Amino acid sequence: MAPGYIRRGTCGAGILLALASSAICAFAAGESDALRDSGLRPSLSSGQSVAQTGDRAPSAAGNTGYVSSGGLSGHSKKKNTAKKQSAKAAPDPLPEPPAVLPGQKMNPRIGTLTPPPVHRKPIDQDPFGPVGFHAGAFLVKPSVEIYEGYDSNPYRVPNGPSSAFTELRGQLSAKSEWSRHEMQLDLRGSYIAYSGVDHLNRPSGDATLRGKIDISQNLRLEYIERAQLSTLVPGLPGSVSGAKQLPYVYTLSSSTGLVKQFNRLEVGLYGEVLRNIYEDADLLSGSTLNLSDFNYNDYTVRLRGSYEVTPGLKPFVEVAADTRRFDTAINMYGIEQGSDGYKAEAGVEFDRPDLIKGRFGLGYMTRSYVDPTLPDISGLLIDSSLIWKPSALTQVKLDLNSTINESVTTGAAGIFTREGRVTVDHWFRRWLVGSVFASYATDQYRGTTRVDDRWTYGAALTYSINRMLALRGEVRHEELSSNTPGVDYRADVAMLGLRLQR
């Protein structure tokens, strides 16, 4: 090959090497500028030197972890690796459980909450009944009634005169709302004033305090304190005729009982003291009829047992003994006074207010007298007070009772009385209630041949204007039929009144 050719090739190769070197230098310079612009240029933070920080930095390394070998420092590699491992090892955070509202429950099978219960206001069973007000720990319900009426025979004698009358009634009920123990006070009173006849105006009153004291979970003390004011009303057994004012009768009683529960079995032992006081009668003739001879005390002991078969059904058995002791040993008729009585009764108590509530009992009672000339009185005992609701708008009340009362104005040993009354109430509307009622009673004057039969029947309508005010009208017929001449009577009564309650 010719020498010139070789020189030309060598020169060309040199030119190529020079161009390659220039390109490499340019590339290195550009890369350095790019590193500087991107912040990867080694530097000390906050302008401090290595000597000031006291830390020895690697050769050609700053706080970015970049080294001249083109990799990251060992410390940074360990730090990033630990972060990645902790990120992989840490589980995802559990979602926060939803807030649980009162009444809600968690269903563990599906992990969701049941919907909260809907609390609806209970249905008011008596939307026009009294509301009452609170006085301390007692709920008080007062009411006042006033009636204008007409009575065709207020004397309750054959073909007696008629008269208009005004009747005022008052009532108050106060019941405790304690967590333990219980107390209730009931006050009732009335006064009837006749405008067409004299000497028949009469008051009546009844105050009852009852309650219980919970001594322990299965032992309680029950008590009843009662005071009554009544009159010897014409037409009823023991009534007085020809008096300037109807004589008053005061009755005071106190009853205490200790009741023990043995699971479903309940046993109670009771003691009662009763005081009857008769006021003397001032007669129109000017004389005085001494009725204090008939004042007496009655002492009673009673044992009662019941067993709850099912909720709302409780059979019971009761036995009682009492003795009556009079202030005067021998009365105006020359009869030695005083008697002893016994009774035994079995029945059932019902406590299902939506269907039936009350008690029904049958038994036998007897009373023997101190005077040997007086016959003993005995007979079937019926003691029942039931409220039955055949439908949501109809209510039936049934009351049956048998008693042996003292004879005040006759020579009989006592008066054996059996009485029954039925009342049917129907709500045509919540504010309009119609009632029909009927009663029958028989009075046997033991020791004599006298027997009286008494009937009463009638109807009433109550219109409630609002919860505090109501109108009430009533008509009734009363009749007595006796085997003793001159005693029979008939009477019709009509009355219209207004009731104000709270």
mmCIF file of C-alpha atoms in Angstrom, residues 21-284:
data_model
loop_
_atom_site.group_PDB
_atom_site.id
_atom_site.type_symbol
_atom_site.label_atom_id
_atom_site.label_comp_id
_atom_site.label_asym_id
_atom_site.label_seq_id
_atom_site.Cartn_x
_atom_site.Cartn_y
_atom_site.Cartn_z
ATOM 1 C CA SER A 21 -13.626 12.636 22.907
ATOM 2 C CA SER A 22 -15.504 15.905 22.373
ATOM 3 C CA ALA A 23 -18.847 14.082 22.523
ATOM 4 C CA ILE A 24 -17.893 12.303 25.760
ATOM 5 C CA CYS A 25 -16.804 15.524 27.425
ATOM 6 C CA ALA A 26 -19.966 17.290 26.318
ATOM 7 C CA PHE A 27 -22.085 14.428 27.636
ATOM 8 C CA ALA A 28 -20.250 14.464 31.000
ATOM 9 C CA ALA A 29 -20.667 18.214 31.300
ATOM 10 C CA GLY A 30 -24.399 18.010 30.517
ATOM 11 C CA GLU A 31 -24.906 15.217 33.014
ATOM 12 C CA SER A 32 -23.166 17.246 35.707
ATOM 13 C CA ASP A 33 -25.426 20.221 34.982
ATOM 14 C CA ALA A 34 -28.481 17.973 35.086
ATOM 15 C CA LEU A 35 -27.452 16.516 38.447
ATOM 16 C CA ARG A 36 -26.889 19.978 39.802
ATOM 17 C CA ASP A 37 -30.274 21.186 38.556
ATOM 18 C CA SER A 38 -32.104 18.169 39.969
ATOM 19 C CA GLY A 39 -30.621 18.637 43.452
ATOM 20 C CA LEU A 40 -28.528 15.458 43.408
ATOM 21 C CA ARG A 41 -25.298 17.422 43.588
ATOM 22 C CA PRO A 42 -23.449 16.550 46.813
ATOM 23 C CA SER A 43 -23.778 19.352 49.373
ATOM 24 C CA LEU A 44 -24.065 19.963 53.126
ATOM 25 C CA SER A 45 -27.453 20.947 54.496
ATOM 26 C CA SER A 46 -27.989 24.394 56.038
ATOM 27 C CA GLY A 47 -24.585 25.466 54.759
ATOM 28 C CA GLN A 48 -22.684 23.507 57.446
ATOM 29 C CA SER A 49 -19.339 21.900 56.763
ATOM 30 C CA VAL A 50 -18.356 18.362 57.581
ATOM 31 C CA ALA A 51 -16.144 19.606 60.328
ATOM 32 C CA GLN A 52 -19.039 21.592 61.890
ATOM 33 C CA THR A 53 -21.458 18.643 61.937
ATOM 34 C CA GLY A 54 -18.855 16.273 63.297
ATOM 35 C CA ASP A 55 -19.930 13.574 60.860
ATOM 36 C CA ARG A 56 -17.555 12.147 58.306
ATOM 37 C CA ALA A 57 -19.248 11.957 54.945
ATOM 38 C CA PRO A 58 -18.220 9.379 52.402
ATOM 39 C CA SER A 59 -16.005 10.454 49.602
ATOM 40 C CA ALA A 60 -17.912 12.534 47.074
ATOM 41 C CA ALA A 61 -21.159 11.958 49.078
ATOM 42 C CA GLY A 62 -23.602 14.490 50.538
ATOM 43 C CA ASN A 63 -26.761 14.101 52.546
ATOM 44 C CA THR A 64 -28.601 12.806 49.501
ATOM 45 C CA GLY A 65 -26.991 9.374 49.764
ATOM 46 C CA TYR A 66 -25.514 9.671 46.267
ATOM 47 C CA VAL A 67 -21.961 8.289 45.870
ATOM 48 C CA SER A 68 -19.618 8.502 42.963
ATOM 49 C CA SER A 69 -20.060 4.800 42.304
ATOM 50 C CA GLY A 70 -23.585 5.617 41.084
ATOM 51 C CA GLY A 71 -25.514 3.867 43.985
ATOM 52 C CA LEU A 72 -27.122 4.739 47.400
ATOM 53 C CA SER A 73 -25.290 4.648 50.697
ATOM 54 C CA GLY A 74 -25.551 1.544 52.914
ATOM 55 C CA HIS A 75 -27.458 3.429 55.652
ATOM 56 C CA SER A 76 -30.108 4.614 53.204
ATOM 57 C CA LYS A 77 -30.431 1.133 51.709
ATOM 58 C CA LYS A 78 -31.106 -0.380 55.163
ATOM 59 C CA LYS A 79 -33.605 2.374 55.993
ATOM 60 C CA ASN A 80 -35.584 1.964 52.784
ATOM 61 C CA THR A 81 -35.524 -1.824 53.094
ATOM 62 C CA ALA A 82 -36.860 -1.630 56.666
ATOM 63 C CA LYS A 83 -39.645 0.704 55.508
ATOM 64 C CA LYS A 84 -40.647 -1.673 52.739
ATOM 65 C CA GLN A 85 -40.648 -4.666 55.092
ATOM 66 C CA SER A 86 -42.691 -2.827 57.734
ATOM 67 C CA ALA A 87 -45.125 -1.697 55.052
ATOM 68 C CA LYS A 88 -45.538 -5.290 53.860
ATOM 69 C CA ALA A 89 -45.801 -6.707 57.420
ATOM 70 C CA ALA A 90 -48.339 -4.154 58.787
ATOM 71 C CA PRO A 91 -51.928 -5.326 58.105
ATOM 72 C CA ASP A 92 -54.577 -3.027 56.795
ATOM 73 C CA PRO A 93 -56.309 -1.100 59.634
ATOM 74 C CA LEU A 94 -59.736 -2.516 60.615
ATOM 75 C CA PRO A 95 -62.711 -0.299 59.929
ATOM 76 C CA GLU A 96 -64.186 1.420 62.976
ATOM 77 C CA PRO A 97 -67.315 -0.320 64.249
ATOM 78 C CA PRO A 98 -70.499 1.624 63.691
ATOM 79 C CA ALA A 99 -72.036 3.466 66.612
ATOM 80 C CA VAL A 100 -74.519 1.319 68.544
ATOM 81 C CA LEU A 101 -77.749 3.086 69.389
ATOM 82 C CA PRO A 102 -79.784 2.228 72.514
ATOM 83 C CA GLY A 103 -81.757 -0.927 71.892
ATOM 84 C CA GLN A 104 -79.580 -2.116 68.978
ATOM 85 C CA LYS A 105 -77.779 -5.460 68.975
ATOM 86 C CA MET A 106 -74.922 -6.835 66.874
ATOM 87 C CA ASN A 107 -75.719 -9.905 64.789
ATOM 88 C CA PRO A 108 -72.455 -11.954 64.880
ATOM 89 C CA ARG A 109 -73.444 -14.103 61.897
ATOM 90 C CA ILE A 110 -73.712 -11.275 59.415
ATOM 91 C CA GLY A 111 -71.783 -8.595 61.307
ATOM 92 C CA THR A 112 -74.481 -5.965 61.083
ATOM 93 C CA LEU A 113 -76.611 -4.148 63.630
ATOM 94 C CA THR A 114 -80.281 -4.727 64.100
ATOM 95 C CA PRO A 115 -82.410 -1.641 63.478
ATOM 96 C CA PRO A 116 -83.185 0.350 66.624
ATOM 97 C CA PRO A 117 -86.611 -0.357 68.109
ATOM 98 C CA VAL A 118 -89.366 2.106 67.408
ATOM 99 C CA HIS A 119 -90.755 3.389 70.691
ATOM 100 C CA ARG A 120 -94.368 4.260 70.133
ATOM 101 C CA LYS A 121 -96.420 6.052 72.714
ATOM 102 C CA PRO A 122 -98.685 3.541 74.490
ATOM 103 C CA ILE A 123 -102.340 3.702 73.583
ATOM 104 C CA ASP A 124 -104.355 5.513 76.233
ATOM 105 C CA GLN A 125 -107.049 3.064 77.301
ATOM 106 C CA ASP A 126 -109.058 5.869 78.894
ATOM 107 C CA PRO A 127 -108.444 8.999 76.802
ATOM 108 C CA PHE A 128 -111.007 10.976 78.815
ATOM 109 C CA GLY A 129 -110.011 9.695 82.246
ATOM 110 C CA PRO A 130 -108.432 11.907 84.899
ATOM 111 C CA VAL A 131 -104.770 12.822 84.410
ATOM 112 C CA GLY A 132 -104.013 14.022 87.920
ATOM 113 C CA PHE A 133 -101.045 15.970 89.206
ATOM 114 C CA HIS A 134 -97.983 15.137 91.290
ATOM 115 C CA ALA A 135 -97.663 16.220 94.888
ATOM 116 C CA GLY A 136 -94.290 14.996 96.044
ATOM 117 C CA ALA A 137 -94.172 11.246 95.503
ATOM 118 C CA PHE A 138 -97.972 10.955 95.102
ATOM 119 C CA LEU A 139 -100.169 11.087 92.012
ATOM 120 C CA VAL A 140 -103.349 12.963 92.971
ATOM 121 C CA LYS A 141 -106.619 12.758 91.030
ATOM 122 C CA PRO A 142 -109.453 14.988 92.309
ATOM 123 C CA SER A 143 -112.976 15.354 90.932
ATOM 124 C CA VAL A 144 -116.179 17.251 91.740
ATOM 125 C CA GLU A 145 -119.722 16.497 90.539
ATOM 126 C CA ILE A 146 -122.935 18.448 90.880
ATOM 127 C CA TYR A 147 -126.380 17.144 89.936
ATOM 128 C CA GLU A 148 -129.872 18.496 89.728
ATOM 129 C CA GLY A 149 -132.543 15.839 89.981
ATOM 130 C CA TYR A 150 -136.076 14.763 90.727
ATOM 131 C CA ASP A 151 -137.217 12.015 93.112
ATOM 132 C CA SER A 152 -140.814 10.843 92.963
ATOM 133 C CA ASN A 153 -140.726 9.368 96.495
ATOM 134 C CA PRO A 154 -137.781 10.498 98.668
ATOM 135 C CA TYR A 155 -139.403 9.180 101.881
ATOM 136 C CA ARG A 156 -139.585 5.662 100.399
ATOM 137 C CA VAL A 157 -143.080 5.074 101.754
ATOM 138 C CA PRO A 158 -146.284 4.068 99.950
ATOM 139 C CA ASN A 159 -147.520 6.992 97.839
ATOM 140 C CA GLY A 160 -145.014 9.426 99.318
ATOM 141 C CA PRO A 161 -144.550 13.025 98.078
ATOM 142 C CA SER A 162 -142.056 13.975 95.385
ATOM 143 C CA SER A 163 -139.264 16.522 95.462
ATOM 144 C CA ALA A 164 -136.470 18.063 93.464
ATOM 145 C CA PHE A 165 -132.984 17.748 94.908
ATOM 146 C CA THR A 166 -129.406 18.878 94.478
ATOM 147 C CA GLU A 167 -126.529 16.486 95.004
ATOM 148 C CA LEU A 168 -122.900 17.421 95.386
ATOM 149 C CA ARG A 169 -120.161 14.769 95.173
ATOM 150 C CA GLY A 170 -116.443 15.006 95.704
ATOM 151 C CA GLN A 171 -113.660 12.491 95.288
ATOM 152 C CA LEU A 172 -109.894 12.455 95.660
ATOM 153 C CA SER A 173 -107.397 9.678 95.070
ATOM 154 C CA ALA A 174 -103.709 9.911 95.991
ATOM 155 C CA LYS A 175 -101.386 7.007 95.173
ATOM 156 C CA SER A 176 -97.691 6.732 95.954
ATOM 157 C CA GLU A 177 -95.091 6.160 93.231
ATOM 158 C CA TRP A 178 -92.315 4.760 95.400
ATOM 159 C CA SER A 179 -89.935 2.065 94.174
ATOM 160 C CA ARG A 180 -90.765 0.046 97.309
ATOM 161 C CA HIS A 181 -93.770 -0.059 99.603
ATOM 162 C CA GLU A 182 -97.136 1.371 98.605
ATOM 163 C CA MET A 183 -99.787 3.725 99.956
ATOM 164 C CA GLN A 184 -103.100 4.951 98.582
ATOM 165 C CA LEU A 185 -105.637 7.380 100.003
ATOM 166 C CA ASP A 186 -109.229 7.487 98.719
ATOM 167 C CA LEU A 187 -111.673 10.166 99.854
ATOM 168 C CA ARG A 188 -115.333 10.226 98.838
ATOM 169 C CA GLY A 189 -118.143 12.423 100.023
ATOM 170 C CA SER A 190 -121.618 13.569 99.011
ATOM 171 C CA TYR A 191 -124.480 15.702 100.233
ATOM 172 C CA ILE A 192 -128.102 15.577 99.066
ATOM 173 C CA ALA A 193 -130.444 18.503 99.729
ATOM 174 C CA TYR A 194 -134.185 18.195 98.955
ATOM 175 C CA SER A 195 -136.130 21.329 98.145
ATOM 176 C CA GLY A 196 -139.684 19.930 98.409
ATOM 177 C CA VAL A 197 -139.524 17.883 101.633
ATOM 178 C CA ASP A 198 -137.998 18.358 105.055
ATOM 179 C CA HIS A 199 -135.791 16.315 107.362
ATOM 180 C CA LEU A 200 -134.235 14.216 104.599
ATOM 181 C CA ASN A 201 -131.043 16.087 103.760
ATOM 182 C CA ARG A 202 -128.159 13.719 104.312
ATOM 183 C CA PRO A 203 -124.384 13.609 104.022
ATOM 184 C CA SER A 204 -122.148 10.602 103.441
ATOM 185 C CA GLY A 205 -118.407 10.123 103.468
ATOM 186 C CA ASP A 206 -115.724 7.472 103.163
ATOM 187 C CA ALA A 207 -111.995 7.811 103.821
ATOM 188 C CA THR A 208 -109.770 4.796 103.166
ATOM 189 C CA LEU A 209 -106.020 4.541 103.617
ATOM 190 C CA ARG A 210 -104.479 1.319 102.377
ATOM 191 C CA GLY A 211 -100.994 0.143 101.575
ATOM 192 C CA LYS A 212 -98.219 -2.323 102.123
ATOM 193 C CA ILE A 213 -94.726 -2.357 103.577
ATOM 194 C CA ASP A 214 -92.185 -4.657 101.926
ATOM 195 C CA ILE A 215 -90.310 -6.128 104.865
ATOM 196 C CA SER A 216 -88.314 -8.425 102.592
ATOM 197 C CA GLN A 217 -88.589 -9.871 99.117
ATOM 198 C CA ASN A 218 -91.103 -12.523 100.207
ATOM 199 C CA LEU A 219 -92.650 -10.883 103.263
ATOM 200 C CA ARG A 220 -94.897 -7.840 103.424
ATOM 201 C CA LEU A 221 -97.207 -6.054 105.834
ATOM 202 C CA GLU A 222 -100.626 -4.930 104.543
ATOM 203 C CA TYR A 223 -102.857 -2.406 106.286
ATOM 204 C CA ILE A 224 -106.233 -0.721 105.768
ATOM 205 C CA GLU A 225 -107.539 2.189 107.828
ATOM 206 C CA ARG A 226 -111.098 3.275 107.137
ATOM 207 C CA ALA A 227 -113.629 5.829 108.407
ATOM 208 C CA GLN A 228 -117.216 6.001 107.136
ATOM 209 C CA LEU A 229 -120.139 8.332 107.665
ATOM 210 C CA SER A 230 -123.601 7.142 106.633
ATOM 211 C CA THR A 231 -127.252 7.625 107.552
ATOM 212 C CA LEU A 232 -130.167 5.294 108.171
ATOM 213 C CA VAL A 233 -131.622 6.025 104.738
ATOM 214 C CA PRO A 234 -135.385 5.499 104.258
ATOM 215 C CA GLY A 235 -136.216 2.270 102.441
ATOM 216 C CA LEU A 236 -133.135 0.373 103.647
ATOM 217 C CA PRO A 237 -133.027 -2.122 106.538
ATOM 218 C CA GLY A 238 -132.797 -0.395 109.906
ATOM 219 C CA SER A 239 -134.135 2.944 108.664
ATOM 220 C CA VAL A 240 -135.832 5.352 111.065
ATOM 221 C CA SER A 241 -139.029 7.180 110.170
ATOM 222 C CA GLY A 242 -140.368 10.334 111.778
ATOM 223 C CA ALA A 243 -136.963 11.798 112.690
ATOM 224 C CA LYS A 244 -136.153 15.489 112.480
ATOM 225 C CA GLN A 245 -132.868 14.532 110.906
ATOM 226 C CA LEU A 246 -131.672 11.183 109.645
ATOM 227 C CA PRO A 247 -129.415 9.733 112.368
ATOM 228 C CA TYR A 248 -125.777 9.329 111.494
ATOM 229 C CA VAL A 249 -123.814 6.094 111.688
ATOM 230 C CA TYR A 250 -120.038 6.216 112.152
ATOM 231 C CA THR A 251 -117.866 3.229 111.281
ATOM 232 C CA LEU A 252 -114.166 3.066 112.102
ATOM 233 C CA SER A 253 -112.041 0.061 111.198
ATOM 234 C CA SER A 254 -108.387 -0.924 111.220
ATOM 235 C CA SER A 255 -106.993 -4.026 109.537
ATOM 236 C CA THR A 256 -103.429 -5.338 109.498
ATOM 237 C CA GLY A 257 -102.081 -8.462 107.860
ATOM 238 C CA LEU A 258 -98.769 -10.250 107.454
ATOM 239 C CA VAL A 259 -98.366 -11.982 104.077
ATOM 240 C CA LYS A 260 -95.636 -14.530 103.303
ATOM 241 C CA GLN A 261 -94.795 -15.900 99.841
ATOM 242 C CA PHE A 262 -93.415 -19.388 99.247
ATOM 243 C CA ASN A 263 -92.705 -19.280 95.507
ATOM 244 C CA ARG A 264 -96.242 -19.387 94.035
ATOM 245 C CA LEU A 265 -97.938 -20.063 97.364
ATOM 246 C CA GLU A 266 -99.052 -17.055 99.393
ATOM 247 C CA VAL A 267 -100.299 -17.185 102.987
ATOM 248 C CA GLY A 268 -101.699 -14.225 104.911
ATOM 249 C CA LEU A 269 -102.841 -13.768 108.509
ATOM 250 C CA TYR A 270 -105.020 -10.709 109.198
ATOM 251 C CA GLY A 271 -106.533 -9.031 112.213
ATOM 252 C CA GLU A 272 -109.290 -6.378 112.150
ATOM 253 C CA VAL A 273 -111.007 -4.170 114.693
ATOM 254 C CA LEU A 274 -114.247 -2.398 113.771
ATOM 255 C CA ARG A 275 -116.222 0.159 115.757
ATOM 256 C CA ASN A 276 -119.866 1.021 114.943
ATOM 257 C CA ILE A 277 -121.445 4.114 116.523
ATOM 258 C CA TYR A 278 -125.146 5.027 116.117
ATOM 259 C CA GLU A 279 -126.344 8.560 116.752
ATOM 260 C CA ASP A 280 -129.586 9.057 118.655
ATOM 261 C CA ALA A 281 -132.617 10.078 116.591
ATOM 262 C CA ASP A 282 -134.655 13.139 117.569
ATOM 263 C CA LEU A 283 -138.231 12.387 116.526
ATOM 264 C CA LEU A 284 -140.820 14.881 115.273
#
